[in-house]
Amino acid sequence: YSASFTTVAIVAIDTTPVVQVSSVTGFLKGDAVTVVSEKQPEIQRAIMEVIGTTQLRLDKPIPNTYLVADQARIFKTL
């Protein structure tokens, strides 16, 4: 998969567009990304800002139905 996707685990989600991830390596401002979990459908977001080494500010918040416990993650297609 690593040749086709860059994927990171979501570590924390709240009601803001800022999401805590395991790493921001491979993600850039302006990237189109997909958010998914084992129990929710894919949704599309855009990265508005990369903050430090573990946060991404997205164009819209991730709904609270996407749970860390359900392996919520963000990926981008390469």
Short mmCIF file of N, CA and C in Angstrom, two decimals:
data_model
loop_
_atom_site.label_atom_id
_atom_site.label_comp_id
_atom_site.label_asym_id
_atom_site.label_seq_id
_atom_site.Cartn_x
_atom_site.Cartn_y
_atom_site.Cartn_z
N TYR A 1 0.79 -1.20 0.00
CA TYR A 1 0.00 0.00 0.00
C TYR A 1 0.84 1.27 0.00
N SER A 2 2.02 1.21 0.57
CA SER A 2 2.82 2.43 0.72
C SER A 2 3.22 3.04 -0.62
N ALA A 3 3.19 2.28 -1.69
CA ALA A 3 3.49 2.83 -3.01
C ALA A 3 2.30 3.60 -3.57
N SER A 4 1.10 3.35 -3.04
CA SER A 4 -0.12 3.98 -3.54
C SER A 4 -0.73 5.00 -2.59
N PHE A 5 -0.48 4.83 -1.29
CA PHE A 5 -1.11 5.68 -0.28
C PHE A 5 -0.12 6.10 0.80
N THR A 6 -0.35 7.29 1.34
CA THR A 6 0.28 7.70 2.59
C THR A 6 -0.82 7.67 3.62
N THR A 7 -0.66 6.89 4.67
CA THR A 7 -1.71 6.71 5.68
C THR A 7 -1.16 6.94 7.08
N VAL A 8 -1.97 7.64 7.91
CA VAL A 8 -1.61 7.84 9.31
C VAL A 8 -2.83 7.61 10.19
N ALA A 9 -2.58 7.14 11.38
CA ALA A 9 -3.65 6.94 12.36
C ALA A 9 -4.06 8.28 12.95
N ILE A 10 -5.34 8.42 13.21
CA ILE A 10 -5.84 9.58 13.95
C ILE A 10 -5.73 9.24 15.43
N VAL A 11 -5.10 10.12 16.17
CA VAL A 11 -4.85 9.91 17.59
C VAL A 11 -5.94 10.57 18.44
N ALA A 12 -6.45 11.72 18.00
CA ALA A 12 -7.50 12.42 18.74
C ALA A 12 -8.34 13.25 17.78
N ILE A 13 -9.65 13.23 18.00
CA ILE A 13 -10.60 14.00 17.20
C ILE A 13 -11.47 14.81 18.16
N ASP A 14 -11.72 16.07 17.83
CA ASP A 14 -12.68 16.86 18.59
C ASP A 14 -13.59 17.58 17.60
N THR A 15 -14.27 18.60 18.02
CA THR A 15 -15.23 19.28 17.14
C THR A 15 -14.62 20.39 16.31
N THR A 16 -13.29 20.52 16.35
CA THR A 16 -12.61 21.55 15.56
C THR A 16 -12.02 20.92 14.29
N PRO A 17 -11.58 21.73 13.36
CA PRO A 17 -10.94 21.18 12.16
C PRO A 17 -9.51 20.66 12.40
N VAL A 18 -8.96 20.87 13.61
CA VAL A 18 -7.61 20.39 13.91
C VAL A 18 -7.69 18.95 14.41
N VAL A 19 -6.92 18.09 13.78
CA VAL A 19 -6.93 16.67 14.15
C VAL A 19 -5.51 16.26 14.53
N GLN A 20 -5.41 15.48 15.57
CA GLN A 20 -4.13 14.95 16.05
C GLN A 20 -3.88 13.62 15.34
N VAL A 21 -2.72 13.48 14.70
CA VAL A 21 -2.37 12.26 13.97
C VAL A 21 -1.04 11.72 14.47
N SER A 22 -0.75 10.49 14.09
CA SER A 22 0.49 9.86 14.55
C SER A 22 1.73 10.50 13.94
N SER A 23 1.60 11.10 12.75
CA SER A 23 2.71 11.76 12.07
C SER A 23 2.16 12.57 10.91
N VAL A 24 2.80 13.68 10.60
CA VAL A 24 2.39 14.47 9.43
C VAL A 24 3.31 14.22 8.23
N THR A 25 4.24 13.31 8.37
CA THR A 25 5.18 13.00 7.29
C THR A 25 4.42 12.58 6.04
N GLY A 26 4.73 13.25 4.92
CA GLY A 26 4.10 12.92 3.65
C GLY A 26 2.86 13.74 3.34
N PHE A 27 2.44 14.59 4.27
CA PHE A 27 1.26 15.41 4.05
C PHE A 27 1.66 16.88 3.94
N LEU A 28 1.00 17.59 3.01
CA LEU A 28 1.32 19.00 2.76
C LEU A 28 0.06 19.84 2.72
N LYS A 29 0.21 21.11 3.00
CA LYS A 29 -0.90 22.05 2.85
C LYS A 29 -1.44 21.95 1.43
N GLY A 30 -2.75 21.86 1.30
CA GLY A 30 -3.38 21.76 -0.01
C GLY A 30 -3.68 20.35 -0.47
N ASP A 31 -3.14 19.35 0.23
CA ASP A 31 -3.42 17.95 -0.14
C ASP A 31 -4.89 17.62 0.06
N ALA A 32 -5.45 16.87 -0.87
CA ALA A 32 -6.77 16.27 -0.71
C ALA A 32 -6.56 14.95 0.00
N VAL A 33 -7.31 14.73 1.08
CA VAL A 33 -7.17 13.51 1.87
C VAL A 33 -8.53 12.86 2.08
N THR A 34 -8.48 11.60 2.47
CA THR A 34 -9.67 10.83 2.77
C THR A 34 -9.60 10.40 4.23
N VAL A 35 -10.73 10.51 4.92
CA VAL A 35 -10.85 10.07 6.31
C VAL A 35 -11.75 8.84 6.30
N VAL A 36 -11.34 7.81 7.03
CA VAL A 36 -12.11 6.57 7.07
C VAL A 36 -11.90 5.88 8.41
N SER A 37 -12.84 5.04 8.80
CA SER A 37 -12.67 4.17 9.96
C SER A 37 -13.32 2.83 9.62
N GLU A 38 -13.20 1.88 10.52
CA GLU A 38 -13.76 0.56 10.27
C GLU A 38 -15.29 0.57 10.25
N LYS A 39 -15.91 1.60 10.83
CA LYS A 39 -17.37 1.62 10.94
C LYS A 39 -18.04 2.81 10.25
N GLN A 40 -17.24 3.63 9.56
CA GLN A 40 -17.79 4.82 8.89
C GLN A 40 -17.32 4.86 7.44
N PRO A 41 -18.11 5.51 6.58
CA PRO A 41 -17.71 5.63 5.17
C PRO A 41 -16.58 6.64 4.99
N GLU A 42 -15.98 6.60 3.83
CA GLU A 42 -14.93 7.56 3.49
C GLU A 42 -15.54 8.95 3.32
N ILE A 43 -14.84 9.96 3.82
CA ILE A 43 -15.20 11.35 3.58
C ILE A 43 -13.96 12.09 3.10
N GLN A 44 -14.17 13.13 2.35
CA GLN A 44 -13.07 13.90 1.77
C GLN A 44 -12.84 15.17 2.56
N ARG A 45 -11.60 15.52 2.72
CA ARG A 45 -11.20 16.77 3.36
C ARG A 45 -9.97 17.30 2.64
N ALA A 46 -9.61 18.55 2.92
CA ALA A 46 -8.39 19.16 2.39
C ALA A 46 -7.56 19.66 3.56
N ILE A 47 -6.26 19.55 3.44
CA ILE A 47 -5.36 20.05 4.48
C ILE A 47 -5.15 21.55 4.27
N MET A 48 -5.49 22.32 5.29
CA MET A 48 -5.32 23.77 5.24
C MET A 48 -4.00 24.20 5.86
N GLU A 49 -3.50 23.37 6.80
CA GLU A 49 -2.25 23.72 7.48
C GLU A 49 -1.68 22.47 8.15
N VAL A 50 -0.37 22.35 8.11
CA VAL A 50 0.34 21.32 8.86
C VAL A 50 0.91 22.02 10.08
N ILE A 51 0.56 21.51 11.27
CA ILE A 51 0.96 22.14 12.52
C ILE A 51 1.93 21.21 13.25
N GLY A 52 3.16 21.64 13.37
CA GLY A 52 4.15 20.83 14.07
C GLY A 52 4.35 19.48 13.40
N THR A 53 4.50 18.44 14.22
CA THR A 53 4.77 17.10 13.69
C THR A 53 3.61 16.14 13.86
N THR A 54 2.51 16.62 14.52
CA THR A 54 1.42 15.68 14.78
C THR A 54 0.02 16.26 14.61
N GLN A 55 -0.11 17.43 13.97
CA GLN A 55 -1.45 17.99 13.79
C GLN A 55 -1.68 18.47 12.37
N LEU A 56 -2.91 18.28 11.92
CA LEU A 56 -3.35 18.77 10.62
C LEU A 56 -4.60 19.62 10.84
N ARG A 57 -4.65 20.80 10.22
CA ARG A 57 -5.88 21.58 10.22
C ARG A 57 -6.56 21.34 8.89
N LEU A 58 -7.76 20.80 8.95
CA LEU A 58 -8.52 20.44 7.76
C LEU A 58 -9.50 21.55 7.40
N ASP A 59 -10.09 21.47 6.20
CA ASP A 59 -11.05 22.48 5.78
C ASP A 59 -12.37 22.38 6.53
N LYS A 60 -12.67 21.21 7.08
CA LYS A 60 -13.89 21.00 7.86
C LYS A 60 -13.59 20.00 8.97
N PRO A 61 -14.31 20.07 10.08
CA PRO A 61 -14.09 19.08 11.15
C PRO A 61 -14.48 17.67 10.69
N ILE A 62 -13.96 16.69 11.39
CA ILE A 62 -14.35 15.30 11.18
C ILE A 62 -15.51 15.01 12.12
N PRO A 63 -16.61 14.43 11.64
CA PRO A 63 -17.75 14.14 12.53
C PRO A 63 -17.34 13.27 13.71
N ASN A 64 -18.03 13.44 14.83
CA ASN A 64 -17.69 12.70 16.04
C ASN A 64 -18.05 11.22 15.96
N THR A 65 -18.62 10.78 14.86
CA THR A 65 -18.89 9.35 14.65
C THR A 65 -17.64 8.59 14.22
N TYR A 66 -16.58 9.30 13.84
CA TYR A 66 -15.31 8.68 13.48
C TYR A 66 -14.50 8.56 14.77
N LEU A 67 -14.30 7.33 15.23
CA LEU A 67 -13.68 7.09 16.53
C LEU A 67 -12.28 6.53 16.40
N VAL A 68 -11.40 6.98 17.29
CA VAL A 68 -10.05 6.43 17.35
C VAL A 68 -10.12 4.92 17.59
N ALA A 69 -11.05 4.50 18.43
CA ALA A 69 -11.21 3.07 18.74
C ALA A 69 -11.61 2.24 17.52
N ASP A 70 -12.19 2.87 16.52
CA ASP A 70 -12.58 2.19 15.27
C ASP A 70 -11.52 2.33 14.19
N GLN A 71 -10.29 2.60 14.60
CA GLN A 71 -9.15 2.75 13.71
C GLN A 71 -9.35 3.87 12.68
N ALA A 72 -9.81 5.02 13.15
CA ALA A 72 -9.94 6.18 12.26
C ALA A 72 -8.56 6.55 11.74
N ARG A 73 -8.52 6.89 10.47
CA ARG A 73 -7.25 7.21 9.84
C ARG A 73 -7.45 8.17 8.67
N ILE A 74 -6.37 8.78 8.27
CA ILE A 74 -6.35 9.71 7.14
C ILE A 74 -5.37 9.16 6.12
N PHE A 75 -5.79 9.19 4.86
CA PHE A 75 -4.85 8.79 3.81
C PHE A 75 -4.97 9.70 2.62
N LYS A 76 -3.87 9.74 1.85
CA LYS A 76 -3.91 10.43 0.56
C LYS A 76 -3.37 9.46 -0.49
N THR A 77 -3.94 9.55 -1.65
CA THR A 77 -3.51 8.72 -2.77
C THR A 77 -2.31 9.37 -3.42
N LEU A 78 -1.27 8.58 -3.68
CA LEU A 78 -0.05 9.11 -4.28
C LEU A 78 -0.14 9.11 -5.79
#
